[in-house]
PDB file of C-alpha atoms in Angstrom:
ATOM      1  CA  MET D   1       0.000   0.000   0.000  1.00 93.00           C
ATOM      2  CA  LYS D   2       1.275   3.431  -0.909  1.00 96.00           C
ATOM      3  CA  ILE D   3      -0.123   6.825   0.042  1.00 97.00           C
ATOM      4  CA  THR D   4      -0.023   8.511  -3.363  1.00 97.00           C
ATOM      5  CA  ASP D   5      -1.551  11.859  -2.431  1.00 98.00           C
ATOM      6  CA  VAL D   6      -2.207  13.886   0.703  1.00 98.00           C
ATOM      7  CA  ARG D   7      -4.371  17.003   0.500  1.00 97.00           C
ATOM      8  CA  ILE D   8      -4.678  19.392   3.382  1.00 96.00           C
ATOM      9  CA  ARG D   9      -8.265  20.538   2.809  1.00 94.00           C
ATOM     10  CA  LYS D  10      -8.556  23.017   5.633  1.00 92.00           C
ATOM     11  CA  ILE D  11      -6.269  24.383   8.343  1.00 92.00           C
ATOM     12  CA  THR D  12      -8.063  25.885  11.320  1.00 88.00           C
ATOM     13  CA  ASP D  13      -7.204  28.208  14.180  1.00 87.00           C
ATOM     14  CA  ASP D  14      -9.177  25.913  16.474  1.00 87.00           C
ATOM     15  CA  GLU D  15      -7.279  24.894  19.593  1.00 89.00           C
ATOM     16  CA  LYS D  16      -8.115  21.182  19.178  1.00 94.00           C
ATOM     17  CA  MET D  17      -8.827  20.445  15.506  1.00 95.00           C
ATOM     18  CA  LYS D  18      -5.879  21.678  13.469  1.00 96.00           C
ATOM     19  CA  ALA D  19      -6.704  20.443   9.950  1.00 96.00           C
ATOM     20  CA  VAL D  20      -8.935  18.332   7.724  1.00 97.00           C
ATOM     21  CA  VAL D  21      -7.142  16.028   5.305  1.00 97.00           C
ATOM     22  CA  SER D  22      -7.853  13.670   2.396  1.00 98.00           C
ATOM     23  CA  ILE D  23      -5.523  10.877   1.338  1.00 98.00           C
ATOM     24  CA  THR D  24      -5.341   8.783  -1.816  1.00 98.00           C
ATOM     25  CA  ILE D  25      -4.117   5.204  -1.577  1.00 97.00           C
ATOM     26  CA  ASP D  26      -2.439   3.590  -4.613  1.00 97.00           C
ATOM     27  CA  ASN D  27      -4.057   6.205  -6.899  1.00 98.00           C
ATOM     28  CA  GLU D  28      -7.244   4.154  -6.508  1.00 98.00           C
ATOM     29  CA  PHE D  29      -8.961   4.872  -3.185  1.00 97.00           C
ATOM     30  CA  VAL D  30      -9.643   8.171  -1.395  1.00 97.00           C
ATOM     31  CA  VAL D  31     -10.391   8.733   2.278  1.00 97.00           C
ATOM     32  CA  HIS D  32     -11.816  12.175   3.131  1.00 97.00           C
ATOM     33  CA  ASP D  33     -12.397  13.948   6.446  1.00 96.00           C
ATOM     34  CA  ILE D  34      -9.352  12.716   8.323  1.00 98.00           C
ATOM     35  CA  LYS D  35      -8.643  15.204  11.092  1.00 97.00           C
ATOM     36  CA  ILE D  36      -5.428  16.332  12.736  1.00 97.00           C
ATOM     37  CA  ILE D  37      -6.218  16.828  16.405  1.00 97.00           C
ATOM     38  CA  ASN D  38      -4.092  18.565  19.027  1.00 95.00           C
ATOM     39  CA  GLY D  39      -4.600  16.402  22.109  1.00 93.00           C
ATOM     40  CA  SER D  40      -3.140  16.479  25.591  1.00 94.00           C
ATOM     41  CA  ASN D  41      -0.300  14.188  24.419  1.00 94.00           C
ATOM     42  CA  GLY D  42       0.368  16.042  21.155  1.00 94.00           C
ATOM     43  CA  GLU D  43      -0.974  15.815  17.627  1.00 95.00           C
ATOM     44  CA  PHE D  44      -2.772  12.719  16.420  1.00 96.00           C
ATOM     45  CA  ILE D  45      -4.869  11.584  13.475  1.00 96.00           C
ATOM     46  CA  ALA D  46      -8.611  10.962  13.842  1.00 96.00           C
ATOM     47  CA  MET D  47     -10.075   8.861  11.065  1.00 97.00           C
ATOM     48  CA  PRO D  48     -13.483   9.790   9.599  1.00 97.00           C
ATOM     49  CA  ASN D  49     -16.237   8.798  11.998  1.00 95.00           C
ATOM     50  CA  LYS D  50     -19.935   9.059  12.720  1.00 95.00           C
ATOM     51  CA  LYS D  51     -21.774   9.693  15.948  1.00 94.00           C
ATOM     52  CA  LEU D  52     -23.869   6.802  17.227  1.00 95.00           C
ATOM     53  CA  GLY D  53     -27.234   7.129  18.946  1.00 94.00           C
ATOM     54  CA  ASN D  54     -25.630   6.664  22.371  1.00 96.00           C
ATOM     55  CA  GLY D  55     -23.237   9.572  21.797  1.00 94.00           C
ATOM     56  CA  ASP D  56     -20.187   7.413  21.052  1.00 94.00           C
ATOM     57  CA  PHE D  57     -18.231   7.754  17.818  1.00 92.00           C
ATOM     58  CA  ARG D  58     -17.327   4.925  15.434  1.00 94.00           C
ATOM     59  CA  ASP D  59     -14.693   5.124  12.697  1.00 94.00           C
ATOM     60  CA  ILE D  60     -16.100   4.850   9.185  1.00 95.00           C
ATOM     61  CA  ALA D  61     -12.728   3.824   7.758  1.00 94.00           C
ATOM     62  CA  HIS D  62      -9.534   2.986   9.600  1.00 94.00           C
ATOM     63  CA  PRO D  63      -6.263   1.083   9.175  1.00 96.00           C
ATOM     64  CA  LEU D  64      -6.238  -2.507  10.404  1.00 96.00           C
ATOM     65  CA  THR D  65      -2.580  -2.666  11.392  1.00 97.00           C
ATOM     66  CA  ALA D  66      -0.199  -0.453  13.330  1.00 97.00           C
ATOM     67  CA  LYS D  67       2.161  -0.420  10.326  1.00 97.00           C
ATOM     68  CA  THR D  68      -0.569   0.923   8.037  1.00 96.00           C
ATOM     69  CA  ARG D  69      -1.618   3.520  10.616  1.00 96.00           C
ATOM     70  CA  GLU D  70       2.019   4.628  10.895  1.00 97.00           C
ATOM     71  CA  LYS D  71       2.324   5.000   7.094  1.00 97.00           C
ATOM     72  CA  ILE D  72      -0.846   7.090   6.965  1.00 97.00           C
ATOM     73  CA  CYS D  73       0.156   9.268   9.924  1.00 97.00           C
ATOM     74  CA  ASP D  74       3.678   9.818   8.601  1.00 98.00           C
ATOM     75  CA  ALA D  75       2.394  10.900   5.175  1.00 98.00           C
ATOM     76  CA  ILE D  76      -0.239  13.213   6.658  1.00 98.00           C
ATOM     77  CA  PHE D  77       2.068  14.856   9.202  1.00 97.00           C
ATOM     78  CA  GLU D  78       4.816  15.330   6.600  1.00 97.00           C
ATOM     79  CA  GLU D  79       2.448  17.194   4.270  1.00 97.00           C
ATOM     80  CA  TYR D  80       0.755  19.112   7.101  1.00 96.00           C
ATOM     81  CA  HIS D  81       4.054  20.437   8.447  1.00 95.00           C
ATOM     82  CA  ARG D  82       5.270  21.234   4.910  1.00 95.00           C
ATOM     83  CA  VAL D  83       2.116  23.301   4.297  1.00 94.00           C
ATOM     84  CA  LEU D  84       2.502  25.079   7.649  1.00 92.00           C
ATOM     85  CA  GLU D  85       6.131  25.949   6.830  1.00 91.00           C
ATOM     86  CA  GLU D  86       5.086  27.198   3.397  1.00 90.00           C
ATOM     87  CA  GLN D  87       2.384  29.405   4.921  1.00 87.00           C
ATOM     88  CA  GLU D  88       4.847  30.783   7.485  1.00 83.00           C
ATOM     89  CA  SER D  89       7.364  31.506   4.720  1.00 80.00           C
ATOM     90  CA  ASP D  90       4.678  33.260   2.640  1.00 68.00           C
ATOM     91  CA  HIS D  91       3.651  35.282   5.702  1.00 69.00           C
ATOM     92  CA  ARG D  92       7.261  36.373   6.363  1.00 67.00           C
ATOM     93  CA  PHE D  93       7.638  37.346   2.699  1.00 60.00           C
ATOM     94  CA  GLU D  94       4.445  39.429   2.797  1.00 62.00           C
ATOM     95  CA  GLU D  95       5.615  41.152   5.991  1.00 65.00           C
ATOM     96  CA  SER D  96       8.963  42.013   4.399  1.00 64.00           C
ATOM     97  CA  LEU D  97       7.157  43.537   1.404  1.00 59.00           C
ATOM     98  CA  LEU D  98       4.984  45.624   3.726  1.00 61.00           C
ATOM     99  CA  GLN D  99       8.053  46.822   5.618  1.00 64.00           C
ATOM    100  CA  GLU D 100       9.745  47.821   2.355  1.00 62.00           C
ATOM    101  CA  ASP D 101       6.631  49.743   1.294  1.00 60.00           C
ATOM    102  CA  GLU D 102       6.682  51.669   4.576  1.00 62.00           C
ATOM    103  CA  LYS D 103      10.238  52.923   3.934  1.00 57.00           C
TER     104      LYS D 103
END
């Protein structure tokens, strides 16, 4: 199994939910609505889920092995942090342009 695409769909300012992600597996299967959550022990991935009648949540799709979960998490976090760095770089560039305009 290969993660062939990771798309960061939305980055939020929310304290807990940091982003919504879609992944493509082997260019053949897409999983939407994966969330990056900032928990008490750091960031983790929450697979798409639905709320049950009793208030509990059940995953709609999820990896069956720890190795597969690790592959998915690694690919998602790599792209998420790359996008964050890119946004920070763009922000610094925009600030430098504003400072030059003020001179």
